[in-house]
mmCIF file of C-alpha atoms in Angstrom:
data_model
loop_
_atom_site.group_PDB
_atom_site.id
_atom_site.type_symbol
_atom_site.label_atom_id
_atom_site.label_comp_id
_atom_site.label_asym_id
_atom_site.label_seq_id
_atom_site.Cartn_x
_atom_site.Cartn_y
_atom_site.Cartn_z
ATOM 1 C CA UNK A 586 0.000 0.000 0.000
ATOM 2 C CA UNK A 587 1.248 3.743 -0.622
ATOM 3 C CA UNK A 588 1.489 6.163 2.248
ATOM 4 C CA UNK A 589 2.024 9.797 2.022
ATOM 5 C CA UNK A 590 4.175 11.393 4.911
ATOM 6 C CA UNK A 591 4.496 14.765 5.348
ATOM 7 C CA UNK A 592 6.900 15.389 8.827
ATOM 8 C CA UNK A 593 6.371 19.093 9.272
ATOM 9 C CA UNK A 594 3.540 19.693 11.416
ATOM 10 C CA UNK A 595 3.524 23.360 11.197
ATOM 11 C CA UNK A 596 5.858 26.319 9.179
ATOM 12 C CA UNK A 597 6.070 29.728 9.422
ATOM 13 C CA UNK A 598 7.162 32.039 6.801
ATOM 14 C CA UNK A 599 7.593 36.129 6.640
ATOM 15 C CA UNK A 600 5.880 37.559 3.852
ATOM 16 C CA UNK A 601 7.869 37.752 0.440
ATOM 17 C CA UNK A 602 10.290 35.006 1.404
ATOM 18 C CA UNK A 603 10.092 31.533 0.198
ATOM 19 C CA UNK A 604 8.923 28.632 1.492
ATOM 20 C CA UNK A 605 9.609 25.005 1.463
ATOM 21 C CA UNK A 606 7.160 21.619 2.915
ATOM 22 C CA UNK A 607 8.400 18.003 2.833
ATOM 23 C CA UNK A 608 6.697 15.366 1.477
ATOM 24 C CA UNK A 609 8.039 11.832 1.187
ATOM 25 C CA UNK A 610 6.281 8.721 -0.237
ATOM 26 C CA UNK A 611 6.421 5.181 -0.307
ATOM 27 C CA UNK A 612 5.632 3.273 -3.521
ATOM 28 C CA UNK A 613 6.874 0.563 -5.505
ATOM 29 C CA UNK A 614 4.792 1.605 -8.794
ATOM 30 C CA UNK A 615 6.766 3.514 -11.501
ATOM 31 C CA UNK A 616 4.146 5.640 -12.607
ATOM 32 C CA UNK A 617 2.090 7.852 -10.214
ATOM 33 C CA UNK A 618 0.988 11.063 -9.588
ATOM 34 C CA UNK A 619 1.614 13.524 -7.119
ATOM 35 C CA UNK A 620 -0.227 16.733 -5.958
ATOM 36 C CA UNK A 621 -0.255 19.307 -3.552
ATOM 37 C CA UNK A 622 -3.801 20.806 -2.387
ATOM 38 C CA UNK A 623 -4.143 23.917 -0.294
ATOM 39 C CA UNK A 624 -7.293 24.537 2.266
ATOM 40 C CA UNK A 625 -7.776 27.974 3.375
ATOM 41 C CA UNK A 626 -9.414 28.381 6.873
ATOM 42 C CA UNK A 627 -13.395 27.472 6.321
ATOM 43 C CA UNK A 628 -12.624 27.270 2.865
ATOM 44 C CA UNK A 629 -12.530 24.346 0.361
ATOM 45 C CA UNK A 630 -9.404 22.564 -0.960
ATOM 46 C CA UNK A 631 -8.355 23.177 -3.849
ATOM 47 C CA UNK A 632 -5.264 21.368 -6.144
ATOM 48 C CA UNK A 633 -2.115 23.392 -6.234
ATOM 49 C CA UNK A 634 0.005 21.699 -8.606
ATOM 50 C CA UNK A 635 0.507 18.112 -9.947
ATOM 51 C CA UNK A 636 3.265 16.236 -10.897
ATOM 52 C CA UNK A 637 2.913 13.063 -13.543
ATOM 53 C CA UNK A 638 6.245 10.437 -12.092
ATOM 54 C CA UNK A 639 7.272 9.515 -15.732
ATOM 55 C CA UNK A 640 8.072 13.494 -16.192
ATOM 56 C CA UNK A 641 11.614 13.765 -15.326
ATOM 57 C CA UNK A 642 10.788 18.070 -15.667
ATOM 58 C CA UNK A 643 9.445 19.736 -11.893
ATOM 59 C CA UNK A 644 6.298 21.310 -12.338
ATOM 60 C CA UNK A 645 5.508 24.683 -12.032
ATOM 61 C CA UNK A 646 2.611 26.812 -11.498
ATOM 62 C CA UNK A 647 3.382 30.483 -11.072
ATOM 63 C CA UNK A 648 5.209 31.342 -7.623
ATOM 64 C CA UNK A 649 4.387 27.671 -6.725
ATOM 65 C CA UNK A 650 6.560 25.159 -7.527
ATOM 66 C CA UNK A 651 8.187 21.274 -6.649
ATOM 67 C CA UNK A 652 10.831 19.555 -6.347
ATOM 68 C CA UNK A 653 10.429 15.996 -7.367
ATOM 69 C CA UNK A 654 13.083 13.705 -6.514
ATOM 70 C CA UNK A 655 11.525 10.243 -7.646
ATOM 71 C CA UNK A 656 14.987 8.243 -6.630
ATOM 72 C CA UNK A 657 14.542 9.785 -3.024
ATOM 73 C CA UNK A 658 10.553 9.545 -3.348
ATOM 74 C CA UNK A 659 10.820 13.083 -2.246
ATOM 75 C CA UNK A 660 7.901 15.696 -3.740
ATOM 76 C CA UNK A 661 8.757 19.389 -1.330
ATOM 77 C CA UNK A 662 6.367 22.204 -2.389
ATOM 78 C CA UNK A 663 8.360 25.223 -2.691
ATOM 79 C CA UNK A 664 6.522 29.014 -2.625
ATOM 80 C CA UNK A 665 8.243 31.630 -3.645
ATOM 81 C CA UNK A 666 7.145 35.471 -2.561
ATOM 82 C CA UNK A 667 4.634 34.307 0.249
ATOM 83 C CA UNK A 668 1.781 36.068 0.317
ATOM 84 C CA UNK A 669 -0.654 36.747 3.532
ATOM 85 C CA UNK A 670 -3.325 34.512 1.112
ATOM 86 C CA UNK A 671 -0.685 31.662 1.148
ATOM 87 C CA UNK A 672 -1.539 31.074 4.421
ATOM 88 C CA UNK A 673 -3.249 27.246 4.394
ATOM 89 C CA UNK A 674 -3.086 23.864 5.227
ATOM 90 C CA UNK A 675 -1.358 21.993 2.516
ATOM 91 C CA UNK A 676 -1.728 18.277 1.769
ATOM 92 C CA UNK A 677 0.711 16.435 -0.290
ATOM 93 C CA UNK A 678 -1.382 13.605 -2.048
ATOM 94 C CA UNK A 679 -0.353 10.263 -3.931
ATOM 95 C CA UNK A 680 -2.423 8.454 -7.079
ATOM 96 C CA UNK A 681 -2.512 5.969 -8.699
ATOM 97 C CA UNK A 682 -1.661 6.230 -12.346
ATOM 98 C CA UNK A 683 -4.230 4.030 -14.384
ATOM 99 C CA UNK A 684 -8.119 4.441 -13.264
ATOM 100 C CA UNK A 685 -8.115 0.621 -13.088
ATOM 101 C CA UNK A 686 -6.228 0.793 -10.323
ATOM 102 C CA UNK A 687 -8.310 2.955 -8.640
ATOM 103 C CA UNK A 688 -8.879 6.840 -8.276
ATOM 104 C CA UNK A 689 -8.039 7.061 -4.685
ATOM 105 C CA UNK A 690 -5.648 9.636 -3.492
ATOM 106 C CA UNK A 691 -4.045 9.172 -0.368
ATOM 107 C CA UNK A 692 -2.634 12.178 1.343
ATOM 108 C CA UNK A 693 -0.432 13.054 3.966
ATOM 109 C CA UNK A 694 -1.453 14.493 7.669
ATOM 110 C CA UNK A 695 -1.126 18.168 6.168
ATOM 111 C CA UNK A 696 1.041 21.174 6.913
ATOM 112 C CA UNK A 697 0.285 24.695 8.452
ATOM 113 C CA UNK A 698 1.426 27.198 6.944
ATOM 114 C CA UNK A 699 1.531 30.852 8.500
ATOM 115 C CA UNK A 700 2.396 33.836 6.926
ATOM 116 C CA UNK A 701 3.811 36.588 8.931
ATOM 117 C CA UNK A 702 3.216 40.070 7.584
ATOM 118 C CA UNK B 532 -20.101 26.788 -12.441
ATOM 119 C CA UNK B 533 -21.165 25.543 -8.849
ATOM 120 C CA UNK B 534 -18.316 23.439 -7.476
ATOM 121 C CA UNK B 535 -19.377 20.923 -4.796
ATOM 122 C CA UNK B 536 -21.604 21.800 -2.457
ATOM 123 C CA UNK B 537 -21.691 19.618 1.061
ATOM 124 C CA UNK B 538 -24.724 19.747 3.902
ATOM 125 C CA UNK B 539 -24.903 20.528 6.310
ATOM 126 C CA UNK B 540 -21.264 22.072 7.526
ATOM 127 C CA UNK B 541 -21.564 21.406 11.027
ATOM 128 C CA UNK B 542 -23.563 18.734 12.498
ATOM 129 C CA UNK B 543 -23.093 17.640 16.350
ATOM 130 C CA UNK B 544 -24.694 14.678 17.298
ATOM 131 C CA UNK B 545 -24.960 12.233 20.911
ATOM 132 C CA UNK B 546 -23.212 8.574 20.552
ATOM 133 C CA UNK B 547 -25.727 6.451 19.303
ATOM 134 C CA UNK B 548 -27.628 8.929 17.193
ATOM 135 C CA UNK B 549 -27.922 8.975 13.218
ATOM 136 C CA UNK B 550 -26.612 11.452 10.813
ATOM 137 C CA UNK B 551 -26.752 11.575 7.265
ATOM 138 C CA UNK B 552 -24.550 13.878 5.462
ATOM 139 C CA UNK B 553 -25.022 14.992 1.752
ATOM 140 C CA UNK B 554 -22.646 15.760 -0.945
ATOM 141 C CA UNK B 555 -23.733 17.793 -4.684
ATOM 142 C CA UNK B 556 -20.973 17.199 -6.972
ATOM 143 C CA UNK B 557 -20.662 19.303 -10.050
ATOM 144 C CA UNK B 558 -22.933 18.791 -12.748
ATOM 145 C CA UNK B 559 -21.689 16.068 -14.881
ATOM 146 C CA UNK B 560 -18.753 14.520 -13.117
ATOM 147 C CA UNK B 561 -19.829 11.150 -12.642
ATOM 148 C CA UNK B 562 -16.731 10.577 -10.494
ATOM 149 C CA UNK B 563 -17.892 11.059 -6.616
ATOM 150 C CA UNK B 564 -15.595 10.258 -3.455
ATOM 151 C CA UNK B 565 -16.214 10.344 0.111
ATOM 152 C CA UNK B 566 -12.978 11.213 2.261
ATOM 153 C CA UNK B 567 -12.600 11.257 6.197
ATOM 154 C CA UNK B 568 -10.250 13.574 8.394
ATOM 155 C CA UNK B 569 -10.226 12.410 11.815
ATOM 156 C CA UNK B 570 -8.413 15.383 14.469
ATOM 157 C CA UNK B 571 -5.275 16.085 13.244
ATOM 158 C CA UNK B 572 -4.663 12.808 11.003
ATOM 159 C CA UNK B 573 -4.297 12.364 7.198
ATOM 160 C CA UNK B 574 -7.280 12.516 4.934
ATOM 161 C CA UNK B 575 -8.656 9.137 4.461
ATOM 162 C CA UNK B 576 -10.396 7.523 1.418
ATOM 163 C CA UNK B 577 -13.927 6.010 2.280
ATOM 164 C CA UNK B 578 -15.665 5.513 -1.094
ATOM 165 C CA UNK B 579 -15.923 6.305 -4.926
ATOM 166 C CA UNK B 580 -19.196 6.207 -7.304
ATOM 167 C CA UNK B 581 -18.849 6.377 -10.753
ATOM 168 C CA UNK B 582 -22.847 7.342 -11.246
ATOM 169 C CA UNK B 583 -24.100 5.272 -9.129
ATOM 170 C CA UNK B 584 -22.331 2.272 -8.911
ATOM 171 C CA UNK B 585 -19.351 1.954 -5.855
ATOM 172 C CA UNK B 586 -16.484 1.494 -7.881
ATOM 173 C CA UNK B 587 -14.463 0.973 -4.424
ATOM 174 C CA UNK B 588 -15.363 1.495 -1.215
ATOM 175 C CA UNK B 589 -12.617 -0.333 0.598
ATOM 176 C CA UNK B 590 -12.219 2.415 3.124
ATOM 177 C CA UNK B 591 -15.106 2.328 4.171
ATOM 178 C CA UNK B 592 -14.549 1.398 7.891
ATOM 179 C CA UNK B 593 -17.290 -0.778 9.360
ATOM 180 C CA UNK B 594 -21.298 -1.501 8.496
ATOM 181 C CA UNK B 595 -22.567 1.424 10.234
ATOM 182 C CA UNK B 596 -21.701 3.743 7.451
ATOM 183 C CA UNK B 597 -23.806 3.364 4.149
ATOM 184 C CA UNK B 598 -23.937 5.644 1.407
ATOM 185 C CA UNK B 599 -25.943 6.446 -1.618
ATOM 186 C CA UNK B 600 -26.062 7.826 -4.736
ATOM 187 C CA UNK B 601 -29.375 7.240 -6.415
ATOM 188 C CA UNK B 602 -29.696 8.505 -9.576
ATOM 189 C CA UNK B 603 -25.990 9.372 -10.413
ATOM 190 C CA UNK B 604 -26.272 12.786 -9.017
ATOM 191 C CA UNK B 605 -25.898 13.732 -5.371
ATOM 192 C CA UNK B 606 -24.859 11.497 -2.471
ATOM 193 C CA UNK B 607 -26.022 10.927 1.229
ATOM 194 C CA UNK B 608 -23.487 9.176 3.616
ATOM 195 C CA UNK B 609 -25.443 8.038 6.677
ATOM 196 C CA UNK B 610 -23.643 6.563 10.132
ATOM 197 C CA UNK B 611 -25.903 4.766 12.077
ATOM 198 C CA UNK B 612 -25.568 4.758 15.213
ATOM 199 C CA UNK B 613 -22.478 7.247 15.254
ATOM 200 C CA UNK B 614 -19.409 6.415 17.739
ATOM 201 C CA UNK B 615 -17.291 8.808 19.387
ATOM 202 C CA UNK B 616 -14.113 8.012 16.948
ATOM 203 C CA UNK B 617 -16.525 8.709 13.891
ATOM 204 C CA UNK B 618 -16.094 12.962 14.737
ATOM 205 C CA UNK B 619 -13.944 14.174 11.800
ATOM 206 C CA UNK B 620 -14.486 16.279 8.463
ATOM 207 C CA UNK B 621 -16.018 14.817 6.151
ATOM 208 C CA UNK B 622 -15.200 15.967 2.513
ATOM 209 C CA UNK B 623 -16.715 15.006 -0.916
ATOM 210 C CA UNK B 624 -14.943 15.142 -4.253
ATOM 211 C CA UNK B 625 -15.898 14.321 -8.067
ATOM 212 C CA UNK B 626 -14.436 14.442 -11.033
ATOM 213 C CA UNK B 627 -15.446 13.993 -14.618
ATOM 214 C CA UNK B 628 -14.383 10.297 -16.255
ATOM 215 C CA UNK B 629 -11.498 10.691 -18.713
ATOM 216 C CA UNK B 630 -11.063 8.455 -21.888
ATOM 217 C CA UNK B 631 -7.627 8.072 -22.035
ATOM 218 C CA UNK B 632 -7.610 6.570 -18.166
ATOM 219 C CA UNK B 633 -5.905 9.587 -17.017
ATOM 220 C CA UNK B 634 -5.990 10.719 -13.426
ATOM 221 C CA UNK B 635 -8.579 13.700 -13.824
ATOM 222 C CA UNK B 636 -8.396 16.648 -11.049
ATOM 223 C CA UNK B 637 -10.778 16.180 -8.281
ATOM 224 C CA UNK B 638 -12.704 19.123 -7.146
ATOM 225 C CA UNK B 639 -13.811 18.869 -3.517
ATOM 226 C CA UNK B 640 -16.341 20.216 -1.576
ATOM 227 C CA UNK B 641 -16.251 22.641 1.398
ATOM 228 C CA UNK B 642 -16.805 19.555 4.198
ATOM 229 C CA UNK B 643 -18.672 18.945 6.769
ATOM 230 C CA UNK B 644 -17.677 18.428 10.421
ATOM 231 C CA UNK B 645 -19.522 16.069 12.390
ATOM 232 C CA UNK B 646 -19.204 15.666 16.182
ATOM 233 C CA UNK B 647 -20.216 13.249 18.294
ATOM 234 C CA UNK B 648 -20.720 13.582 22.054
#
């Protein structure tokens, strides 16, 4: 079975700096995805960024970025120029890659993230 | 677009007691999960519908949780009777069914946090 562990229970970060959260994995599938969802305070989650495993390039999606180390089944989420909105819980999530394996995701216990103006 | 809507948000209930919880996905994903967040844990699969068969529902975690979706559309997740450890968030997600078997971005809904005295 895959679990998702992310070992930073809370971060802080000042506004404008960057920002890095952990997220290992344990797999023994080749392909996979991996995402990173944010939930706002009373507010829904919503998906961050994705990576596809048999993409050796990091995705990117504006100031939000990853580093995916698939060797190290490392997947860090790193945000650049925090912003006061940045501020979130953030779940790392693992999935399958066909549907016929199932569309599960599992996800990590989350991260805190506080923004400090 | 509506995203997915979730009732009610907040539902506090005595051990023993029943509690159904409903979940509106977006019009015309025929992809539906049920997740569970118990205090401070990882988000936990419970169950996914594709219309309104259960594709899986290997997380779900004992017979007194049933759910429903009659009709393809929206979803009711009852406990009966609840148990202290079944407190948590409760979240719903769906998705549309891809072709090529891809994973497809689930959207999810707001959740709803029941709590059981």
């Amino acid at each position: 079975a895959q679990t998702v562990t992310q070992s930073q229970p809370e971060m802080s970060v000042q506004e404008a700096e960057t920002v890095t959260l952990s997220c290992t994995y344990d797999t023994s599938e080749s392909d996979y995805y991996l995402f990173w969802y944010k939930q706002p305070p009373s507010r829904q989650m919503i998906l961050v960024i994705r990576q596809e495993a048999y993409k050796q390039q990091n995705a990117t999606e504006n100031r939000f970025s990853v580093n995916f180390q698939k060797a190290a089944k490392s997947f860090s989420l790193k945000i650049s120029d925090s912003q006061l909105g940045d501020a979130a819980m953030y779940f790392c999530a693992y999935r399958r890659f066909l549907m016929e394996y199932g569309n599960k995701l599992v996800f990590g216990a989350g991260t805190i993230l506080r923004v400090k103006s | 677009e509506a995203g997915v809507t979730q009732f009610p948000s907040h539902s506090v209930i005595e051990k023993g007691q029943t509690v159904t919880l409903r979940c509106d996905p977006i019009s015309g994903h025929d992809n539906l999960y049920w997740y569970r967040r118990v205090m401070g844990k990882e988000i936990k699969f419970l169950l996914h519908f594709v219309k309104e068969s259960k594709q899986d529902e290997s997380g779900m975690p004992n017979n007194r949780f049933l759910a429903e979706r009659t009709g393809g559309t929206y979803s009711t997740l009852k406990v009966q009777p609840a148990e202290l450890e079944d407190s948590g968030v409760y979240f719903c997600a769906s998705s549309q069914v891809r072709e090529d078997n891809r994973a497809e971005e689930q959207y999810f809904g707001p959740g709803t946090r029941l709590t059981v005295t």
